[in-house]
CSV table of C-alpha atoms and ligand atoms in Angstrom, one decimal:
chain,number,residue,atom,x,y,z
A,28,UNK,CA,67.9,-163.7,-39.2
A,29,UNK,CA,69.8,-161.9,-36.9
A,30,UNK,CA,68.5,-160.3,-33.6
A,31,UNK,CA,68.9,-157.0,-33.2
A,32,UNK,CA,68.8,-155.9,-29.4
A,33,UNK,CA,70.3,-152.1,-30.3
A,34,UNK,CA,67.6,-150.2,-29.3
A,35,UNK,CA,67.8,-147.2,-31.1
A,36,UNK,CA,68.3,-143.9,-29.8
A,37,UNK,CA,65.3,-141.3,-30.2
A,38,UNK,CA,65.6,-137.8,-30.7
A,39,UNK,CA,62.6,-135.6,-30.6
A,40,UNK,CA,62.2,-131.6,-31.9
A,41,UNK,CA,59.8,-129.8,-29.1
A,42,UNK,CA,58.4,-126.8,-30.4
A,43,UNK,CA,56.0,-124.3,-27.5
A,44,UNK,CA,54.7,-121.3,-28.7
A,45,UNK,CA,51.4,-121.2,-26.7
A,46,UNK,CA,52.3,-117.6,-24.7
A,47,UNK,CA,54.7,-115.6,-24.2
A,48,UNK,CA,57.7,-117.5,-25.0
A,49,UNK,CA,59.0,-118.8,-28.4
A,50,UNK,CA,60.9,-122.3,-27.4
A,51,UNK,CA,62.4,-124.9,-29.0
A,52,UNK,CA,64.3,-128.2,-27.9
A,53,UNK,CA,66.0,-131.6,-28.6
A,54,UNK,CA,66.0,-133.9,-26.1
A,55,UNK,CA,66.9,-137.8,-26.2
A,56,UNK,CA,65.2,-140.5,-25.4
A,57,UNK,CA,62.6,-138.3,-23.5
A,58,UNK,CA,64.7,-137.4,-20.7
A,59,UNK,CA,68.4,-135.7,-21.9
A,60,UNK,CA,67.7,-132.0,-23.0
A,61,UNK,CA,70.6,-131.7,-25.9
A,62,UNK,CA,69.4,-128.2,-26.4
A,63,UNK,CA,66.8,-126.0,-24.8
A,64,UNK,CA,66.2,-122.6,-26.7
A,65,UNK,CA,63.9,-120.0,-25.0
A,66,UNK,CA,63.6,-116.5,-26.8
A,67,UNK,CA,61.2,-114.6,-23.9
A,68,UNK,CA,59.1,-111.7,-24.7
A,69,UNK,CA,58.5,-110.5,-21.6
A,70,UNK,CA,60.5,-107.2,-22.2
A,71,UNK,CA,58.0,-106.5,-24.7
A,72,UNK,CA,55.0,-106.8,-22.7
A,73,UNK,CA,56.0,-105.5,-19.6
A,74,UNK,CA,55.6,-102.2,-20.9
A,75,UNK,CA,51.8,-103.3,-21.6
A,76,UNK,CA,51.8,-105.2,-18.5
A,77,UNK,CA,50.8,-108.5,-19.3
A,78,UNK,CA,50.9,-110.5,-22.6
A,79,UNK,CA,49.2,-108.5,-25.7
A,80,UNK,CA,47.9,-111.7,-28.1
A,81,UNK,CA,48.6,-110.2,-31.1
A,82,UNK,CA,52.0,-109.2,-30.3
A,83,UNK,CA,52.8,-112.3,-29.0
A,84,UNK,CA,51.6,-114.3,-32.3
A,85,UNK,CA,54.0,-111.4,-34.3
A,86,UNK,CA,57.2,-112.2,-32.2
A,87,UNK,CA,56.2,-115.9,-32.5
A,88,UNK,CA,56.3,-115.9,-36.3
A,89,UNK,CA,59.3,-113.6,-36.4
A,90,UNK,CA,61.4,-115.8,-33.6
A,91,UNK,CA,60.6,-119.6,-34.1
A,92,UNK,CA,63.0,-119.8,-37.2
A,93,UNK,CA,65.7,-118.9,-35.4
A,94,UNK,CA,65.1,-120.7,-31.9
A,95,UNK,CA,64.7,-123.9,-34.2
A,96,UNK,CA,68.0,-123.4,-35.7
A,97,UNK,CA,69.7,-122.6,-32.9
A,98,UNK,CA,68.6,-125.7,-31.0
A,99,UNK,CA,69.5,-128.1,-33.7
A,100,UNK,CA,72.7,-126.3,-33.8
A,101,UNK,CA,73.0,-126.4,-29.9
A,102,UNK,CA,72.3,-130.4,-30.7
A,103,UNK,CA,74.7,-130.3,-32.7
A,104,UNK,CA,72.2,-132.1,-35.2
A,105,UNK,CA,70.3,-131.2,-38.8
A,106,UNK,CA,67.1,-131.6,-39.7
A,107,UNK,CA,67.5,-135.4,-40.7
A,108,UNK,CA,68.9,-136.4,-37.5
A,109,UNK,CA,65.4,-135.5,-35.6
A,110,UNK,CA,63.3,-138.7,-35.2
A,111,UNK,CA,60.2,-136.6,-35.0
A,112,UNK,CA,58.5,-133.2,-34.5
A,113,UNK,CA,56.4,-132.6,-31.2
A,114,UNK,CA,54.7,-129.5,-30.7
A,115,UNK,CA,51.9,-127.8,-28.4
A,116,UNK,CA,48.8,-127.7,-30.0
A,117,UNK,CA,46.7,-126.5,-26.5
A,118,UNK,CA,45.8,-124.6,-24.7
A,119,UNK,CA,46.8,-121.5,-24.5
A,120,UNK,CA,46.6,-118.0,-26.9
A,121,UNK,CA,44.9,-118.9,-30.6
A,122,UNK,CA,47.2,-117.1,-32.3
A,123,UNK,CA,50.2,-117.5,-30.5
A,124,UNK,CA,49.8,-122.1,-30.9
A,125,UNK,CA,49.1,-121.0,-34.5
A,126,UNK,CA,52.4,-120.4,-35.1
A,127,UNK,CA,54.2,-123.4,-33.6
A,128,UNK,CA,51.4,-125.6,-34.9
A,129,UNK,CA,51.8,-124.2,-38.8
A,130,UNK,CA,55.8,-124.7,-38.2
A,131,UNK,CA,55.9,-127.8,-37.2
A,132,UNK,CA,53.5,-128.6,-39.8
A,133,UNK,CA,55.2,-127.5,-42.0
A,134,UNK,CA,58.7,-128.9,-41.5
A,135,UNK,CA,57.3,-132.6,-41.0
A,136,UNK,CA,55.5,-132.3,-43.8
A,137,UNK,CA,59.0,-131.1,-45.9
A,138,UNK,CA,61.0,-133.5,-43.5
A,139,UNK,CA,58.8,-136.5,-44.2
A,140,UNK,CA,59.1,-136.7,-40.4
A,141,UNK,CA,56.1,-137.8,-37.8
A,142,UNK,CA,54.3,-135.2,-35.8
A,143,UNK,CA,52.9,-135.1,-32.4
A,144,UNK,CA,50.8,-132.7,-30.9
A,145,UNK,CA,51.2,-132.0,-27.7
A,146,UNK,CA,48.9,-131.0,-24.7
A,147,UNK,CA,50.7,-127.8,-22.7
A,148,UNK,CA,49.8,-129.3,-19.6
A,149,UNK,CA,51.2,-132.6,-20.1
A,150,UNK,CA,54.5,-130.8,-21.2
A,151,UNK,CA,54.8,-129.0,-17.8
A,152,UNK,CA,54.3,-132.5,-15.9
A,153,UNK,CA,57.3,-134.2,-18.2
A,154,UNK,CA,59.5,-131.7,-17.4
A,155,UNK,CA,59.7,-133.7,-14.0
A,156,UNK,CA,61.4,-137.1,-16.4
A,157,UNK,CA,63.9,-134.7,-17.4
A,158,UNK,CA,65.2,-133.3,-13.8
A,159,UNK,CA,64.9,-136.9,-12.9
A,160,UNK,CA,66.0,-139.8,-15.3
A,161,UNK,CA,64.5,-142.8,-13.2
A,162,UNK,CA,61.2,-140.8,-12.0
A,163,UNK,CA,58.1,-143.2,-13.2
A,164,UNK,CA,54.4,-142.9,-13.0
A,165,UNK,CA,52.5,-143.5,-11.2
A,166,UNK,CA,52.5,-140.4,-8.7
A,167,UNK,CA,50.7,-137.5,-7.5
A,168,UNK,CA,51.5,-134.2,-9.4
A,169,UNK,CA,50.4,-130.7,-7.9
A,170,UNK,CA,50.4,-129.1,-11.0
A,171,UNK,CA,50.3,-125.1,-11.3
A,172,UNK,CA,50.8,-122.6,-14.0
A,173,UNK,CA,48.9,-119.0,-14.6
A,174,UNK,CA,46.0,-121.1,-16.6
A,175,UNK,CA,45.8,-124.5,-14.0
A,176,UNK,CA,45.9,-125.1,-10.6
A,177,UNK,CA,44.9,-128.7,-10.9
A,178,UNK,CA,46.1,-132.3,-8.5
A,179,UNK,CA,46.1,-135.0,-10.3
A,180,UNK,CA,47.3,-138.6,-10.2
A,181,UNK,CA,49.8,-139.3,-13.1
A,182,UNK,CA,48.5,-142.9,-13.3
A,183,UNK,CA,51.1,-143.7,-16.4
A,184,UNK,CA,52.8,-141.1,-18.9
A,185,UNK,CA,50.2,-138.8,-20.7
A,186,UNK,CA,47.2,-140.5,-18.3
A,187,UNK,CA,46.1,-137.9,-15.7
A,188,UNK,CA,43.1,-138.8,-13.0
A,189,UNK,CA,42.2,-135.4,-11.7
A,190,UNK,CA,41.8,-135.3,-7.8
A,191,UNK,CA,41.1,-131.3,-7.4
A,192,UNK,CA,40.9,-128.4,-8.8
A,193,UNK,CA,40.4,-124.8,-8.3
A,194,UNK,CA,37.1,-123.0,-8.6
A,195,UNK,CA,38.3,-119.7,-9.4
A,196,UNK,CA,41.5,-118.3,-10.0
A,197,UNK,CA,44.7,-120.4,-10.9
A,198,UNK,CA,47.3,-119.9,-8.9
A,199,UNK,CA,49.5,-118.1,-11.2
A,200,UNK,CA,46.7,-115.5,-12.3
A,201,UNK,CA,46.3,-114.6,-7.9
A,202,UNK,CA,50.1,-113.7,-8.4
A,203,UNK,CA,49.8,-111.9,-10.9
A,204,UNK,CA,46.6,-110.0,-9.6
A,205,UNK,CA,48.5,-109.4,-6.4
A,206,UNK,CA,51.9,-108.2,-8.0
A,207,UNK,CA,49.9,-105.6,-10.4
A,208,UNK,CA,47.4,-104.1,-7.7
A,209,UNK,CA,50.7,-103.4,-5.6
A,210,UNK,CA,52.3,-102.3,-8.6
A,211,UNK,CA,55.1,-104.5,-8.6
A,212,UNK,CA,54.1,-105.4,-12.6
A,213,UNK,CA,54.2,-108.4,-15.1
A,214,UNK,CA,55.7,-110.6,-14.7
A,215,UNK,CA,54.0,-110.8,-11.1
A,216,UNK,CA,55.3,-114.2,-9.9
A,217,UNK,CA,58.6,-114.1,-10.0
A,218,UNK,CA,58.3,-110.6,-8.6
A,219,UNK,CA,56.1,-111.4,-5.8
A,220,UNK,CA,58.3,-114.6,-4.7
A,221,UNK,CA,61.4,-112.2,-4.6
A,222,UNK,CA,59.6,-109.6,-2.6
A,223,UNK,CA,57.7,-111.7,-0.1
A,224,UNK,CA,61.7,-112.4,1.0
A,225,UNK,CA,62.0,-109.7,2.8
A,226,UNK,CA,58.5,-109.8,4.1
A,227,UNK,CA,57.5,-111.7,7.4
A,228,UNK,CA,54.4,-113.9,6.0
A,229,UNK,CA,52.3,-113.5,9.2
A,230,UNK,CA,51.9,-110.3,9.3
A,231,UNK,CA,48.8,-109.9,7.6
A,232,UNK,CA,46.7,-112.9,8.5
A,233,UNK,CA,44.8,-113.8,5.2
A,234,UNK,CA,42.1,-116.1,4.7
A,235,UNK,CA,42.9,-119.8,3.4
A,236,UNK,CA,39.8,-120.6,1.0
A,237,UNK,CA,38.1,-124.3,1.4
A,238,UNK,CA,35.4,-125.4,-1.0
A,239,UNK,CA,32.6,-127.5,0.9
A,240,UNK,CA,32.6,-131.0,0.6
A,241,UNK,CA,35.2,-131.1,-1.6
A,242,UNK,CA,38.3,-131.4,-0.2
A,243,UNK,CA,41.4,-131.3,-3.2
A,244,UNK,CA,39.7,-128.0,-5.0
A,245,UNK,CA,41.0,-124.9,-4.5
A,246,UNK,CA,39.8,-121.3,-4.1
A,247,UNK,CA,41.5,-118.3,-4.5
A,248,UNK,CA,38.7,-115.3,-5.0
A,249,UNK,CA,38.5,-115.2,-1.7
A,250,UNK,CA,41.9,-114.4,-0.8
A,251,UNK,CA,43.0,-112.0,-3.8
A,252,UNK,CA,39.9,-109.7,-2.7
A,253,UNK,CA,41.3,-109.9,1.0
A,254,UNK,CA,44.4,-108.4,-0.5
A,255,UNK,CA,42.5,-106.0,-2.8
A,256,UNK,CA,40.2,-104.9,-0.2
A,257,UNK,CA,43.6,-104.7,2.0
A,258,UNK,CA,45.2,-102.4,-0.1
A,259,UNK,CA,42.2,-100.1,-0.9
A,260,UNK,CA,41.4,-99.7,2.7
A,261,UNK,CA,45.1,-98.3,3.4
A,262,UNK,CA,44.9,-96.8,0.6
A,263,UNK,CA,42.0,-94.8,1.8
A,264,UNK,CA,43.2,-94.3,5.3
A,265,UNK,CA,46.7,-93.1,4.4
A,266,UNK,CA,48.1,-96.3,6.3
A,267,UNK,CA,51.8,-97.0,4.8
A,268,UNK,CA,51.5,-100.6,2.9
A,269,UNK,CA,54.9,-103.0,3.1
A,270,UNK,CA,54.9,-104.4,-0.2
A,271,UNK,CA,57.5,-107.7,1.7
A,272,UNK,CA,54.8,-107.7,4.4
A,273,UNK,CA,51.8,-108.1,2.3
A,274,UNK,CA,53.4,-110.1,-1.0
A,275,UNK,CA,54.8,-112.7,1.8
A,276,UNK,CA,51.3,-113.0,3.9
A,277,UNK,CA,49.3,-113.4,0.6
A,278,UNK,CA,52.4,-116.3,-0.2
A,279,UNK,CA,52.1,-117.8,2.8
A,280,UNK,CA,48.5,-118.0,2.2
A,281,UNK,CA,48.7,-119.8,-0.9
A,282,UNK,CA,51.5,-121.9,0.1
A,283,UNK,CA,49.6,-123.5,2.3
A,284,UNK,CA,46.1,-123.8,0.9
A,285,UNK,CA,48.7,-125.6,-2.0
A,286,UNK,CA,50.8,-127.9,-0.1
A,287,UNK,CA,48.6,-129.2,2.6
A,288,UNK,CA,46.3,-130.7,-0.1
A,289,UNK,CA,48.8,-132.2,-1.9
A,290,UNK,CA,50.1,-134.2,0.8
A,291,UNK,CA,46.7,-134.8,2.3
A,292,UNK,CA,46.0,-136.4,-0.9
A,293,UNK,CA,49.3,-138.0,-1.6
A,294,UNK,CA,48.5,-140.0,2.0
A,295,UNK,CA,45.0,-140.7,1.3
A,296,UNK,CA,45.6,-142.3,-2.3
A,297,UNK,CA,48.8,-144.2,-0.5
A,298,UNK,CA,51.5,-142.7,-2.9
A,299,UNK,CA,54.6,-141.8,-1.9
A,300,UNK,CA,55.8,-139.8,-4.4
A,301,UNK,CA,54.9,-136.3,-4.7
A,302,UNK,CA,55.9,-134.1,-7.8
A,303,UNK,CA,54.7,-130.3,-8.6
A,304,UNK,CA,55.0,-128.8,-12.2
A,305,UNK,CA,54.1,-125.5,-14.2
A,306,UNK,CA,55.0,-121.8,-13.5
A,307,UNK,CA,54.6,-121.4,-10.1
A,308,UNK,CA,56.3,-124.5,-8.8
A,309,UNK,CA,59.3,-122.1,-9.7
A,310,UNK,CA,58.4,-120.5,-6.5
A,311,UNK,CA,60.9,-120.9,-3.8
A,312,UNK,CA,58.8,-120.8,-1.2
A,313,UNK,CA,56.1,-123.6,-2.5
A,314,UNK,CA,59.6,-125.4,-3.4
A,315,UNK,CA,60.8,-125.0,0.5
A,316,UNK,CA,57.3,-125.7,1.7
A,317,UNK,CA,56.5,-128.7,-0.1
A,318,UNK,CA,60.0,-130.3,0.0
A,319,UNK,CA,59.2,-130.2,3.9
A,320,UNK,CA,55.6,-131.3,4.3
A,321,UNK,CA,57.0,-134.3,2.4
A,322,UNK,CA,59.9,-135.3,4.4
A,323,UNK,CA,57.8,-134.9,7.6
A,324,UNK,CA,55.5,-137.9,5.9
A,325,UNK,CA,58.3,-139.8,4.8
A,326,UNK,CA,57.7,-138.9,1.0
A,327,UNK,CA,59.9,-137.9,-2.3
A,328,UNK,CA,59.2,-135.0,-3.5
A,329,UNK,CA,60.3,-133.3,-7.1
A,330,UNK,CA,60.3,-130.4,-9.0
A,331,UNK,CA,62.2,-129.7,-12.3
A,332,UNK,CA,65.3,-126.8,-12.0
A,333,UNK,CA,63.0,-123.6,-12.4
A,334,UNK,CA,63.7,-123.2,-16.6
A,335,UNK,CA,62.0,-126.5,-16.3
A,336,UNK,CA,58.8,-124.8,-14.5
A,337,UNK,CA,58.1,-122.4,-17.5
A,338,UNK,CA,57.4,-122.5,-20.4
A,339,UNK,CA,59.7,-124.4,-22.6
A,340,UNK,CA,60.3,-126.8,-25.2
A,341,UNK,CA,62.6,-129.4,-23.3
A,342,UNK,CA,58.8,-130.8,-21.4
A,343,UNK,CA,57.2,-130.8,-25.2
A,344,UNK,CA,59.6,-132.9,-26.3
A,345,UNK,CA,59.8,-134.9,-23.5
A,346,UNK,CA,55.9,-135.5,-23.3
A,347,UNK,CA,55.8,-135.6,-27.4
A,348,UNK,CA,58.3,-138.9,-26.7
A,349,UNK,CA,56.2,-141.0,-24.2
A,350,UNK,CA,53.1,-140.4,-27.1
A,351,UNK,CA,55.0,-141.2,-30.0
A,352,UNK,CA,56.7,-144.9,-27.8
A,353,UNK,CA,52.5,-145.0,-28.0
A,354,UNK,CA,52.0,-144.6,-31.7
A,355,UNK,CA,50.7,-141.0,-31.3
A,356,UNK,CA,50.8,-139.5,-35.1
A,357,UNK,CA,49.2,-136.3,-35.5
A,358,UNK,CA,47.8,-135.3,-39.3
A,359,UNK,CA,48.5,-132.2,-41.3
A,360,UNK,CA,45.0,-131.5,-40.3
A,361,UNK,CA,46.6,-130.9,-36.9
A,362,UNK,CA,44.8,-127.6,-35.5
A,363,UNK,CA,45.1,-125.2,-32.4
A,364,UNK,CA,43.0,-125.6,-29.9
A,365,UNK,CA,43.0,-122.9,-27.1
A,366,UNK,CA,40.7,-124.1,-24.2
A,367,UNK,CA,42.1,-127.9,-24.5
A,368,UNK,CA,41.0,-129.6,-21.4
A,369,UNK,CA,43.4,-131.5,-19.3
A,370,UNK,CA,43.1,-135.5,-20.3
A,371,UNK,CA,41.3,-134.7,-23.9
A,372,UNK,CA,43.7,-135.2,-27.0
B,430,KG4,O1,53.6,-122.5,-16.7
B,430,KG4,P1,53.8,-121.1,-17.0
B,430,KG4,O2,55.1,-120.6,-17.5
B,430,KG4,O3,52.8,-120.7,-18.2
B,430,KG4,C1,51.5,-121.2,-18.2
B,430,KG4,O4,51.3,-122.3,-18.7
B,430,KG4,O5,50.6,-120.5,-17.7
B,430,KG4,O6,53.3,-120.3,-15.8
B,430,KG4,C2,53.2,-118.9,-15.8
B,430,KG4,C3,52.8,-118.5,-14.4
B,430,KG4,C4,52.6,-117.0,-14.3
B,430,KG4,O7,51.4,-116.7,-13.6
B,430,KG4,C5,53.8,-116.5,-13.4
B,430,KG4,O8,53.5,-115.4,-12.6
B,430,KG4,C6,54.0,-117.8,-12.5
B,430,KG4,O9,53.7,-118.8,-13.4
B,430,KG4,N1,55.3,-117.8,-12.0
B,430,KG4,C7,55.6,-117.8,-10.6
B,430,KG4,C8,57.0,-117.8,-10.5
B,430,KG4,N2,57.5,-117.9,-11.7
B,430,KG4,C9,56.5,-118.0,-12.6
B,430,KG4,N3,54.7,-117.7,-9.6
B,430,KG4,C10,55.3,-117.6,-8.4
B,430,KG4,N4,56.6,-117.6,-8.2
B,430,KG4,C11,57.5,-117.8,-9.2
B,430,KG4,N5,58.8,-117.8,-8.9
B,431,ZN,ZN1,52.9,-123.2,-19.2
């Protein structure tokens, strides 16, 4: 019989519906994006300022046709060229993974196609294999988005060892706390990061929160009632507040509560190799900070291009790839599930 060596190609559908934006992808071989669709909501909920659930799951069912079309078309591929269907099934809003979860049901089912369900989380570390072709596990991955603030050891792909976590707040929900109680709005991260620019971060010397005995977790209760209590106590003495000054202090802060124990635990674990994903690693100044803490310790670090860092379907395909190389088949009993834990399937 003959031998075929061809391996053969493999395209994969990524579907991400789990908040606020409705995304679909095709990527190859788990690290060329073909297409990558995002149809945001945030002018919607900015007048409401933050994500309403319900409206979310509406503009989910309304969009997701049309994202899904539009990134096959973008693929310049039909429905039969797709290899298989990956999709997030957790965590994230009930009603919002609903609606990716029923679609991409539903078209593997009409399709006769495989499906994978796919944890958020992992999607958000993948997007790394797409910004870099030859990145491979194992390495550390400082991983932060408005639900997680976790550090973890990517031991192989889809196989996390958690390191630290935080205690409180995730990093993305202090920005957002922050960027509302100085009335900068939703979305508050991206707003924040462009108005700590003009801001000098020492101005306001906040506190950097440790948790006893443990030291990879994080805390950041601590820091967003400094702020609070900041701003109420101007507020009450009629002292002028510099929205730069403060949004860059409270950054700074942060920065550095995130960065120093990532490379603290990048040395003590002896990797070398230090990668960041999720929301907030679209931040430039964690992107400045951590690039240099890692070149002063003769380290790599990576981050994927910020459309990488949000939500997006590109990082579901690419994560739905590594579990279907592993024979990951999800059923048409495939559910949402909204508090999924990091490392559970
Ligand atoms: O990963 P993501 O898009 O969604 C979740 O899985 O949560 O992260 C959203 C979070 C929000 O809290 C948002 O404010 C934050 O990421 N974020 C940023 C930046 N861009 C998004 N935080 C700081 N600086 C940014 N440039
Ligand atoms: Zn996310």
């Amino acid at each position: 019989m003959e031998e075929n060596n061809s391996k053969k190609d493999i395209y994969i559908l990524g579907i991400e519906s789990s908040c606020d934006e409705t995304a679909a992808a095709v990527v190859k071989n788990g690290r060329e994006v073909l297409s990558n669709i995002i149809s945001s909501q945030i002018d919607i909920h900015t007048v409401y300022g933050g994500v309403v659930p319900e409206i979310a799951s509406r503009l989910h069912c309304e969009n997701i046709n049309g994202v899904i079309r539009l990134a096959l078309k973008e693929a310049g591929m039909g429905f039969q060229d797709i290899d298989a269907i990956a999709v997030t099934y957790g965590p994230g809003l009930v009603g919002a993974l609903l609606v990716g979860v029923s679609e991409a049901k539903a078209l593997a089912y009409a399709l006769s196609k495989p499906l994978v369900g796919v944890h958020h989380i992992e999607g958000h570390v993948a997007a790394n294999f797409l910004q870099y072709p030859d990145l491979e596990p194992p390495f550390v991955c400082l991983i932060v988005s408005g639900g997680h603030t976790h550090l973890v050891i990517v031991r192989d792909y889809g196989s996390f060892e958690i390191i630290g976590r935080s205690r409180d707040d995730a990093a993305g929900e202090a920005y957002d706390k922050v960027a509302r109680a100085v009335g900068l709005g939703y979305p508050g991260g991206p707003k924040v990061d462009r108005a700590a620019r003009e801001g000098n971060p020492l101005a306001i010397q906040f506190p950097r929160g440790e948790v006893k005995d443990h030291p990879y977790d994080f805390t950041f209760s601590g820091l967003k009632s400094a702020v609070l209590n900041y701003i109420n106590k101007a507020n009450m003495t009629g002292q002028e507040i510099s929205v730069p000054d403060l949004t860059a202090s409270f950054q700074h802060a942060v920065v550095e509560s995130l960065v120093q124990r990532t490379v603290d635990c990048a040395r003590a674990y002896g990797f070398k190799k230090v990668a960041m994903a999720g929301g907030v690693s679209a931040n430039s100044a964690l992107r400045e900070a951590m690039k240099k803490a890692c070149e002063a310790r003769g380290m790599e670090c990576y981050y994927p291009a910020p459309v990488y860092c949000t939500d997006n379907g590109a990082m579901i395909a690419a994560a739905g790839y590594y579990e279907f190389l592993k024979g990951v088949r999800s059923g048409t009993d495939l559910n949402a599930v909204p508090n999924l834990k990091l490392g559970e399937r």
